[in-house]
PDB file of C-alpha atoms in Angstrom:
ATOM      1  CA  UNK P   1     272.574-112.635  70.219  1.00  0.00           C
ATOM      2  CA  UNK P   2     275.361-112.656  67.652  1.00  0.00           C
ATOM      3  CA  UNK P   3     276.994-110.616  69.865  1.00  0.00           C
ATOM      4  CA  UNK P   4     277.236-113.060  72.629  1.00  0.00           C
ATOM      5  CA  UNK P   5     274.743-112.805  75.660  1.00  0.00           C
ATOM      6  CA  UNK P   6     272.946-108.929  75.914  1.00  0.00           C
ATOM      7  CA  UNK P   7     270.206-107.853  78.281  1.00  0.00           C
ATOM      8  CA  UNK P   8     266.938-106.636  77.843  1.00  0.00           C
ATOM      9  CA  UNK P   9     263.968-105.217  79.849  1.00  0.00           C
ATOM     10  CA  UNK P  10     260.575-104.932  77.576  1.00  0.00           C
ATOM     11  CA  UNK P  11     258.323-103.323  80.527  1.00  0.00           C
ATOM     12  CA  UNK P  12     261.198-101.017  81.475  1.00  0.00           C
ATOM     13  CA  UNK P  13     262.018-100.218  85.134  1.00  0.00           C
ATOM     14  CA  UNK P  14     259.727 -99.033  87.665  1.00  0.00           C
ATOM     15  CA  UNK P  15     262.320 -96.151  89.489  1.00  0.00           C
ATOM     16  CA  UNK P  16     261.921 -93.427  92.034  1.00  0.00           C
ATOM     17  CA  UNK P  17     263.437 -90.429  91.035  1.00  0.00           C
ATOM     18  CA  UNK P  18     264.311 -88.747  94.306  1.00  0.00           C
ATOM     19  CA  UNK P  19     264.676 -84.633  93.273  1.00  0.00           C
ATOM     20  CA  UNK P  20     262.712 -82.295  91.185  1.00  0.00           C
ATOM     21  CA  UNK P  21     263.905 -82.042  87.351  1.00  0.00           C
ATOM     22  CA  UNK P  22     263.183 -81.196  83.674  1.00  0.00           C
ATOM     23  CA  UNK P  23     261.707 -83.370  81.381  1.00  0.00           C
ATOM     24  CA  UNK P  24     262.936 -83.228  77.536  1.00  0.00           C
ATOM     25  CA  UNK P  25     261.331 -84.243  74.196  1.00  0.00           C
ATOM     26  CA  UNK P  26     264.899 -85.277  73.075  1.00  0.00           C
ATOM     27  CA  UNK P  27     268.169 -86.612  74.865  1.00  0.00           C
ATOM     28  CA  UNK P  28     269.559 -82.868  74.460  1.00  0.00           C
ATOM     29  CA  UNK P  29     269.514 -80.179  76.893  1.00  0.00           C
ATOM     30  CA  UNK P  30     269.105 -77.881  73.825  1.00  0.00           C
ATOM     31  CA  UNK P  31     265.568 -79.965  73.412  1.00  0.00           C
ATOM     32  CA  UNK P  32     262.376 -78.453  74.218  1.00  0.00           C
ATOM     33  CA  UNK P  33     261.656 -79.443  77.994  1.00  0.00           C
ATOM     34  CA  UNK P  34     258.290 -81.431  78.851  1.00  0.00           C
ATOM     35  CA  UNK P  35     255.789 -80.692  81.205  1.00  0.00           C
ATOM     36  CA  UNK P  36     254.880 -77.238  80.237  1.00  0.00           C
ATOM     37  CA  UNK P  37     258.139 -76.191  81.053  1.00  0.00           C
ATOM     38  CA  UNK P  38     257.750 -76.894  84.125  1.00  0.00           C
ATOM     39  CA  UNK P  39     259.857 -79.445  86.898  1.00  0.00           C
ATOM     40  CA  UNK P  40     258.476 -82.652  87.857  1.00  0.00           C
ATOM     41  CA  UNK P  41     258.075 -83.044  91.575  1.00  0.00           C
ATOM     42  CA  UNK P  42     259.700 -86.635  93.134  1.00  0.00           C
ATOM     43  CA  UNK P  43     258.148 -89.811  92.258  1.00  0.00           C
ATOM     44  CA  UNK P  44     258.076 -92.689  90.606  1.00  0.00           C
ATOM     45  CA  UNK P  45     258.706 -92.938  86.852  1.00  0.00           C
ATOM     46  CA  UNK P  46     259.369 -96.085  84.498  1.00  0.00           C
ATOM     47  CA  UNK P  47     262.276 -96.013  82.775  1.00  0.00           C
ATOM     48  CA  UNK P  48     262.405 -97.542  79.355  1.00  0.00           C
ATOM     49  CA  UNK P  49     265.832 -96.670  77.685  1.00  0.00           C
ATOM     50  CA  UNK P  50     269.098 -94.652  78.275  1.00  0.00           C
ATOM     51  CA  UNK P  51     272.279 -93.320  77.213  1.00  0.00           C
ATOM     52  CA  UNK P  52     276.026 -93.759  78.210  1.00  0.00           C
ATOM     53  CA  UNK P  53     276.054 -90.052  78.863  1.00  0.00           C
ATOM     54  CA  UNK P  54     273.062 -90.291  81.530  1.00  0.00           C
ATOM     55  CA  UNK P  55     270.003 -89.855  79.886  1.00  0.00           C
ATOM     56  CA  UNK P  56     267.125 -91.883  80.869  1.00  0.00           C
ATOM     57  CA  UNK P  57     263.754 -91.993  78.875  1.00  0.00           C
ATOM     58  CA  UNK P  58     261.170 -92.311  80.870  1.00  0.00           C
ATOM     59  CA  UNK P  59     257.291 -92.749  80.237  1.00  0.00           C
ATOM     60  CA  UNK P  60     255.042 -89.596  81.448  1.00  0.00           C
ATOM     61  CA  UNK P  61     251.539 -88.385  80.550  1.00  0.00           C
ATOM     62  CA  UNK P  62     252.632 -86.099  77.622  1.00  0.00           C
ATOM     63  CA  UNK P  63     254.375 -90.107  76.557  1.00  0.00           C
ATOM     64  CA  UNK P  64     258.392 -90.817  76.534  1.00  0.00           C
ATOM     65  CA  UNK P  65     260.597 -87.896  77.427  1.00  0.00           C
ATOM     66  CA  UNK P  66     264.207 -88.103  78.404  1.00  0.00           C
ATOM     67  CA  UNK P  67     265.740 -86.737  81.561  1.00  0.00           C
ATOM     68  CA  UNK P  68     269.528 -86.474  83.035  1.00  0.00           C
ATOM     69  CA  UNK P  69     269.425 -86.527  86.495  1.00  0.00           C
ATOM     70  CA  UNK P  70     273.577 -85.496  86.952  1.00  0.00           C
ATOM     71  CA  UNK P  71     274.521 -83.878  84.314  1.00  0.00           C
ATOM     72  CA  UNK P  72     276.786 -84.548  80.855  1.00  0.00           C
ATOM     73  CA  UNK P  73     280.327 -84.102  80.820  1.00  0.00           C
ATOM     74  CA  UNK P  74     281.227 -82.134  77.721  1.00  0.00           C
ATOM     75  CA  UNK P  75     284.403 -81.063  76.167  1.00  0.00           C
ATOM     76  CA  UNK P  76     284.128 -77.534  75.384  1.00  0.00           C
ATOM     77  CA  UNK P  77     287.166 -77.418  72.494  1.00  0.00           C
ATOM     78  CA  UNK P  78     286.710 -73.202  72.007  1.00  0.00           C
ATOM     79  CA  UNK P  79     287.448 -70.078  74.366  1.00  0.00           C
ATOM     80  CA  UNK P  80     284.249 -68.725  75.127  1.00  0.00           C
ATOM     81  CA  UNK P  81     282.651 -65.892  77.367  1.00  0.00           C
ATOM     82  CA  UNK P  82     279.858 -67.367  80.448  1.00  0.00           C
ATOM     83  CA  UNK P  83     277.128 -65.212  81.333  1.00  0.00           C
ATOM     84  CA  UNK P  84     275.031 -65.065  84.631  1.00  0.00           C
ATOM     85  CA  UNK P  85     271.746 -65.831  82.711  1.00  0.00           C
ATOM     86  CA  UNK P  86     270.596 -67.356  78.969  1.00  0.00           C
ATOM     87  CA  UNK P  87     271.034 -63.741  77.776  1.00  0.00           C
ATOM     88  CA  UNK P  88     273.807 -62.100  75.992  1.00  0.00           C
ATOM     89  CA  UNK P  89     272.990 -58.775  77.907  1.00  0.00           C
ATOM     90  CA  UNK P  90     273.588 -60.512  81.331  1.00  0.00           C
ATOM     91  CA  UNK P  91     276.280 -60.051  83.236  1.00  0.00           C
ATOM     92  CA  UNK P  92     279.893 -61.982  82.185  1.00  0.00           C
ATOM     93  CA  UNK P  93     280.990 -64.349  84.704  1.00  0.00           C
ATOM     94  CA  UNK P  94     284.584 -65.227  84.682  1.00  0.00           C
ATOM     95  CA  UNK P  95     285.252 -61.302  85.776  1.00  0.00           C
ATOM     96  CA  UNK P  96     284.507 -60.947  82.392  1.00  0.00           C
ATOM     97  CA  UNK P  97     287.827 -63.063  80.871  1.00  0.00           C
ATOM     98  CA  UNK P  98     287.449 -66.105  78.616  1.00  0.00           C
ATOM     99  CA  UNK P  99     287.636 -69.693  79.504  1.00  0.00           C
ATOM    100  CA  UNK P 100     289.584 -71.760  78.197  1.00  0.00           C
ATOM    101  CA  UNK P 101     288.648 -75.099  75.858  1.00  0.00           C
ATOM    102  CA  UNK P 102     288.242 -77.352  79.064  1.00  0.00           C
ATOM    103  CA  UNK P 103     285.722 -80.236  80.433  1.00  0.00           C
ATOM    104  CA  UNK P 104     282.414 -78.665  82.062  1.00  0.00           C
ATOM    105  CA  UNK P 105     279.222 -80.549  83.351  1.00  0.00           C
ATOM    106  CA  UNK P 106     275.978 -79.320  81.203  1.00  0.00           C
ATOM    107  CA  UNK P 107     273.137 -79.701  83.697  1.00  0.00           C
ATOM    108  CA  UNK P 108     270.309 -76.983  81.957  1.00  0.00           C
ATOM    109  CA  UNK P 109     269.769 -75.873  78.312  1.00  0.00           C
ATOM    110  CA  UNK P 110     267.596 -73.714  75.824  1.00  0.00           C
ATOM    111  CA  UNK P 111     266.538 -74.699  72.279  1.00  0.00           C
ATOM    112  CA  UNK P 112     267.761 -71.163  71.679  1.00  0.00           C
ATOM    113  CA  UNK P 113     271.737 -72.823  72.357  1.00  0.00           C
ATOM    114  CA  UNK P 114     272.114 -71.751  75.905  1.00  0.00           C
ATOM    115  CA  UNK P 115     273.577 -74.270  77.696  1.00  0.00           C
ATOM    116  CA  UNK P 116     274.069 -74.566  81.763  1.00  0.00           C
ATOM    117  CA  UNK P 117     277.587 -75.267  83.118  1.00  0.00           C
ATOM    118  CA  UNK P 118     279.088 -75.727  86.040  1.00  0.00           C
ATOM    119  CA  UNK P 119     281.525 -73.355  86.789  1.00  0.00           C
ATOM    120  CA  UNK P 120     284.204 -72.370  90.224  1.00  0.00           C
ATOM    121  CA  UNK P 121     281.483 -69.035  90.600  1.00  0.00           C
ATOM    122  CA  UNK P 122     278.662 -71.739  90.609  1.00  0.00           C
ATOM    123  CA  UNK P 123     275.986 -72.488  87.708  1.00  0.00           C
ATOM    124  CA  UNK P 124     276.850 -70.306  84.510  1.00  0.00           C
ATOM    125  CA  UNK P 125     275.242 -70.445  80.936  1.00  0.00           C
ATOM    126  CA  UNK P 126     277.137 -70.136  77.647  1.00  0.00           C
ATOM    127  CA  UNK P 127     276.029 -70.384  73.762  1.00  0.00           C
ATOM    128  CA  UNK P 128     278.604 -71.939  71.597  1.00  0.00           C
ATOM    129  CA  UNK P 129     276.001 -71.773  68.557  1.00  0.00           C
ATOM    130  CA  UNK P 130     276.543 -68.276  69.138  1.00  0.00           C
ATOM    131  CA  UNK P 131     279.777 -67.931  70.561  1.00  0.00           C
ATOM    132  CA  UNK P 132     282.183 -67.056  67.470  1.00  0.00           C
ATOM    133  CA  UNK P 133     280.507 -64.410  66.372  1.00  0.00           C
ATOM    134  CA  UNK P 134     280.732 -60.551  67.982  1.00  0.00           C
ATOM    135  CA  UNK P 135     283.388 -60.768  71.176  1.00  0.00           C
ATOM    136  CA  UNK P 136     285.944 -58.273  71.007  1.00  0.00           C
ATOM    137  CA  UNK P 137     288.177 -58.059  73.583  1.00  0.00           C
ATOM    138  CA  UNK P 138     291.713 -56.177  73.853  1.00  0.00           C
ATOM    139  CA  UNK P 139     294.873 -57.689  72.844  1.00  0.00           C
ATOM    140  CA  UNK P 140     298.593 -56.808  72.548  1.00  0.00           C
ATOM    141  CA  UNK P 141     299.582 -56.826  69.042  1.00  0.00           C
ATOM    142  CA  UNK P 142     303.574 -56.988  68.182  1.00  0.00           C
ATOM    143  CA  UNK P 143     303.748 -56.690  64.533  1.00  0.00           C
ATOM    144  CA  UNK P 144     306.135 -59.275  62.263  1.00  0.00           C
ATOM    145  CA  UNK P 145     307.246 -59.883  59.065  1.00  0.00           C
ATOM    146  CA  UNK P 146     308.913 -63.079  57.015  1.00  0.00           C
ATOM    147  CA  UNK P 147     310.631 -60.684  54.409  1.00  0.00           C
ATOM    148  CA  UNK P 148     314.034 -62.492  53.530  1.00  0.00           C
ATOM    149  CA  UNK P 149     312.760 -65.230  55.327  1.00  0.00           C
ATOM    150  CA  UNK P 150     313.311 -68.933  53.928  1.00  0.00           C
ATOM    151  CA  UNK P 151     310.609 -70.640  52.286  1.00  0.00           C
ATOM    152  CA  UNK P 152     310.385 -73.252  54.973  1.00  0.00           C
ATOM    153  CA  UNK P 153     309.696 -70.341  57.632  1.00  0.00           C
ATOM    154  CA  UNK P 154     307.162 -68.989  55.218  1.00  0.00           C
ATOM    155  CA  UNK P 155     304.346 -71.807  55.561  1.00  0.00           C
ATOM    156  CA  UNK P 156     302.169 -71.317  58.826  1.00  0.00           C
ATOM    157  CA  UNK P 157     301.007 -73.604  61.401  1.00  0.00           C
ATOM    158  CA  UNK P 158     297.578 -73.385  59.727  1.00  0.00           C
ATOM    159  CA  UNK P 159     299.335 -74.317  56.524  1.00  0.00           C
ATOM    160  CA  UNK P 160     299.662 -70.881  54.629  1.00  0.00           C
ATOM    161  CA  UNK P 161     302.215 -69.972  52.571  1.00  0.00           C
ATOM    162  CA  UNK P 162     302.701 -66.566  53.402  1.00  0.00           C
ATOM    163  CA  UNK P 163     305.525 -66.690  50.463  1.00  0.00           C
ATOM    164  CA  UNK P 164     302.523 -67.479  47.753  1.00  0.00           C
ATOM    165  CA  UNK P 165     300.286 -64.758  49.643  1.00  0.00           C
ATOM    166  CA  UNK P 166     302.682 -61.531  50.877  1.00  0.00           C
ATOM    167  CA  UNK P 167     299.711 -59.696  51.019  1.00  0.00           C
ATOM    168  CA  UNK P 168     297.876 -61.354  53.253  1.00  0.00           C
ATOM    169  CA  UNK P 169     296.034 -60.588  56.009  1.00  0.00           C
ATOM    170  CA  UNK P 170     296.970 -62.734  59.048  1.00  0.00           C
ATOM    171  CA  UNK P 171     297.710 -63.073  62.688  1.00  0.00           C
ATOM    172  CA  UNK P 172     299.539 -65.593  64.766  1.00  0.00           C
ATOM    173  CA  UNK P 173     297.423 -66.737  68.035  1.00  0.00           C
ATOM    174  CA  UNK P 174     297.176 -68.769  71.408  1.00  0.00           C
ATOM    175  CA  UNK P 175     294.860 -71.315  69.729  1.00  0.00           C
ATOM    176  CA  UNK P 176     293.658 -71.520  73.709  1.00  0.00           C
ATOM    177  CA  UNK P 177     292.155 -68.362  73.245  1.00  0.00           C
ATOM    178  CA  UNK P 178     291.104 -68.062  69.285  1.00  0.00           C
ATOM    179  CA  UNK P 179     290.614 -71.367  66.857  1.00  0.00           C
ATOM    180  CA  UNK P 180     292.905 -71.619  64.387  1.00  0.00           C
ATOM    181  CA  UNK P 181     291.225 -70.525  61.167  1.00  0.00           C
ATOM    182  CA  UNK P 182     289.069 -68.054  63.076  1.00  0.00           C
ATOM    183  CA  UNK P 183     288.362 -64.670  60.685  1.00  0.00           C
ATOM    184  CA  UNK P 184     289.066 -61.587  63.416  1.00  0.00           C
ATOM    185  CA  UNK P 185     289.086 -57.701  62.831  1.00  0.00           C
ATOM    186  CA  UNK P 186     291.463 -56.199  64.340  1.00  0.00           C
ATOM    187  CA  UNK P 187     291.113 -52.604  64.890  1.00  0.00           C
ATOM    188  CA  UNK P 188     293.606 -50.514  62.972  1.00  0.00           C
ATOM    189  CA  UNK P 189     294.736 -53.676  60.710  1.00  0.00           C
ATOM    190  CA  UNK P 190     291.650 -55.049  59.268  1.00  0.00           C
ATOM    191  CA  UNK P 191     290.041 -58.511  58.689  1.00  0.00           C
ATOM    192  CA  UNK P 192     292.365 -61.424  59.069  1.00  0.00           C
ATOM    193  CA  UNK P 193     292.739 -64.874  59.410  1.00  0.00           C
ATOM    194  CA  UNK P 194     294.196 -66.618  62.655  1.00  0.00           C
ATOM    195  CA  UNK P 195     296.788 -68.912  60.882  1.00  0.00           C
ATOM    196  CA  UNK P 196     299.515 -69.346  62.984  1.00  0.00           C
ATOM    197  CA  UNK P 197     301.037 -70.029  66.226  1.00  0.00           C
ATOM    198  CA  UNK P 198     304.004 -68.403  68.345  1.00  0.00           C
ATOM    199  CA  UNK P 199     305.839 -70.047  71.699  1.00  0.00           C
ATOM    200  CA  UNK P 200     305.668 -66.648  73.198  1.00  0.00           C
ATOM    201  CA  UNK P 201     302.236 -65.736  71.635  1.00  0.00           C
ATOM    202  CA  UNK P 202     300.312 -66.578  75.397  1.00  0.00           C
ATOM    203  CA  UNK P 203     296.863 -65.331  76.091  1.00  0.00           C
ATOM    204  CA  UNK P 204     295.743 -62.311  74.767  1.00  0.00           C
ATOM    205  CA  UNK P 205     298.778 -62.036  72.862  1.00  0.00           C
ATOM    206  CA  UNK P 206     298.626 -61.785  68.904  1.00  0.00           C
ATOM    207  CA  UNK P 207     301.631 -61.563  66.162  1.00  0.00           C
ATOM    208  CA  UNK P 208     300.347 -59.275  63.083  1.00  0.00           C
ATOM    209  CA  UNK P 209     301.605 -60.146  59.504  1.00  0.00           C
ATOM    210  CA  UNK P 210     302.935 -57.056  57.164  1.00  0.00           C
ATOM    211  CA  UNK P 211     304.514 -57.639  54.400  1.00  0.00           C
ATOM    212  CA  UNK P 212     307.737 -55.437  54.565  1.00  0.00           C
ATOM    213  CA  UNK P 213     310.107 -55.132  57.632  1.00  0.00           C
ATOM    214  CA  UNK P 214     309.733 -51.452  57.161  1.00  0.00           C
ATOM    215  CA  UNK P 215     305.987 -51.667  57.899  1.00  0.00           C
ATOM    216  CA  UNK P 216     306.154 -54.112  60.361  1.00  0.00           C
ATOM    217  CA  UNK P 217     308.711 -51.528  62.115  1.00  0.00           C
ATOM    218  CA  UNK P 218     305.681 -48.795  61.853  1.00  0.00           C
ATOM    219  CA  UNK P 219     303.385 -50.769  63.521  1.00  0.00           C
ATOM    220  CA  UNK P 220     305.676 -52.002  66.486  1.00  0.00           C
ATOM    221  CA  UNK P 221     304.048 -52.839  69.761  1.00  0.00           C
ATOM    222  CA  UNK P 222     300.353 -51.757  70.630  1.00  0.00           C
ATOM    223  CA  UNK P 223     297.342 -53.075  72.323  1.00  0.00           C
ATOM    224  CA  UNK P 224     294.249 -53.016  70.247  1.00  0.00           C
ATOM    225  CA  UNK P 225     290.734 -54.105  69.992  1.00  0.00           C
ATOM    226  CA  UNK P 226     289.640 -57.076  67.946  1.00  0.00           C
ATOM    227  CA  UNK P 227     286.602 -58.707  67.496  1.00  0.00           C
ATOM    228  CA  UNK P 228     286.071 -62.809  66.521  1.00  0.00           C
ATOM    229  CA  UNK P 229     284.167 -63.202  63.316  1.00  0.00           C
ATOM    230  CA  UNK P 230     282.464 -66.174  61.310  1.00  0.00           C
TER     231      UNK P 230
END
């Protein structure tokens, strides 16, 4: 080719796939699976194309679905709860805490966004399509203030300039826990933004914005309930 040399199979592979599995219309665990629903049983299958991630597309009598025998690696780049079953009413795993952002294998999925992980507990399912909106979890909230402050200590890590906004509404985060740029309520405080970062701000730790010293003083130390918004 003008690539230099390449391979290709026209009549696909003739392979025996060895374990029961779902069948998918598309090379996406959030694809609607094959078959009824239902698993295949073992047996032999021709394969006709595949992904670097796994996925194989194989030729069945509903035509070519795709299947991933192992899993997908994925980077999940966002805290996020698991839950025991594709339900939001199911049980948390976790002991109910957030994970981290971190690398998971995907091995199961809904078109409704429920995705199967791998997790220390065992198999776990999460919905990122759903995730931001609705958690609220408890925090402690030290309150803070850049009154008198120079205008170089002024402009957050999100890129706010608190001196061009002093009323803003705005919290400083563990971007671990909550995305930068994340709208939050936080109960007693209000709607704000997540625009900044702190070296001691770990976890569920948060640093709320007031615009006075004096208020900032008021508020002090507390632990409140917030809740992660769109």
């Amino acid at each position: 080719t003008y690539e230099g040399y390449k391979w290709i199979n026209p009549d696909g592979e003739e392979r025996f796939i060895n374990k029961s599995f779902y069948a998918y219309n598309e090379a996406s665990f959030n694809a609607a699976k094959a078959n009824a629903g239902a698993l295949y049983n073992p047996q032999n299958f021709r394969v006709v194309d595949g992904t670097p991630s796994g996925w194989l597309k194989i030729k069945t009598w509903e035509g070519e679905k795709w299947l991933n025998l192992d899993g997908e690696e994925r980077f999940i780049n966002q805290s996020f709860y698991a839950y025991n079953e594709p339900s939001f009413s199911s049980g948390k795993a976790n002991a109910g805490a957030l994970y981290s952002p971190q690398n998971f294998r995907v091995i199961d999925g809904t078109p409704s966004g429920w995705l199967k992980i791998k997790t220390w507990e065992g198999d776990k399912w999460v919905n990122l399509s759903a995730e931001d909106t609705g958690i609220e979890f408890y925090v402690e909230a030290t309150a803070y203030s850049v009154e008198g402050s120079p205008p170089h200590e002024r402009i957050t890590a999100f890129g706010i300039d608190i001196g061009k906004n002093p009323n803003i509404k705005l919290i400083a985060v563990d971007p671990k826990v909550i995305k930068l740029g994340t709208k939050v309520h936080v109960e007693g405080y209000g709607d704000a933004i997540a625009g900044d970062t702190g070296g001691a701000i770990k976890g569920n730790k948060i640093d709320v914005l007031f615009p006075t010293e004096k208020q900032a003083r008021e508020w002090g130390r507390k632990k409140v309930k917030i809740k992660i918004m769109k």
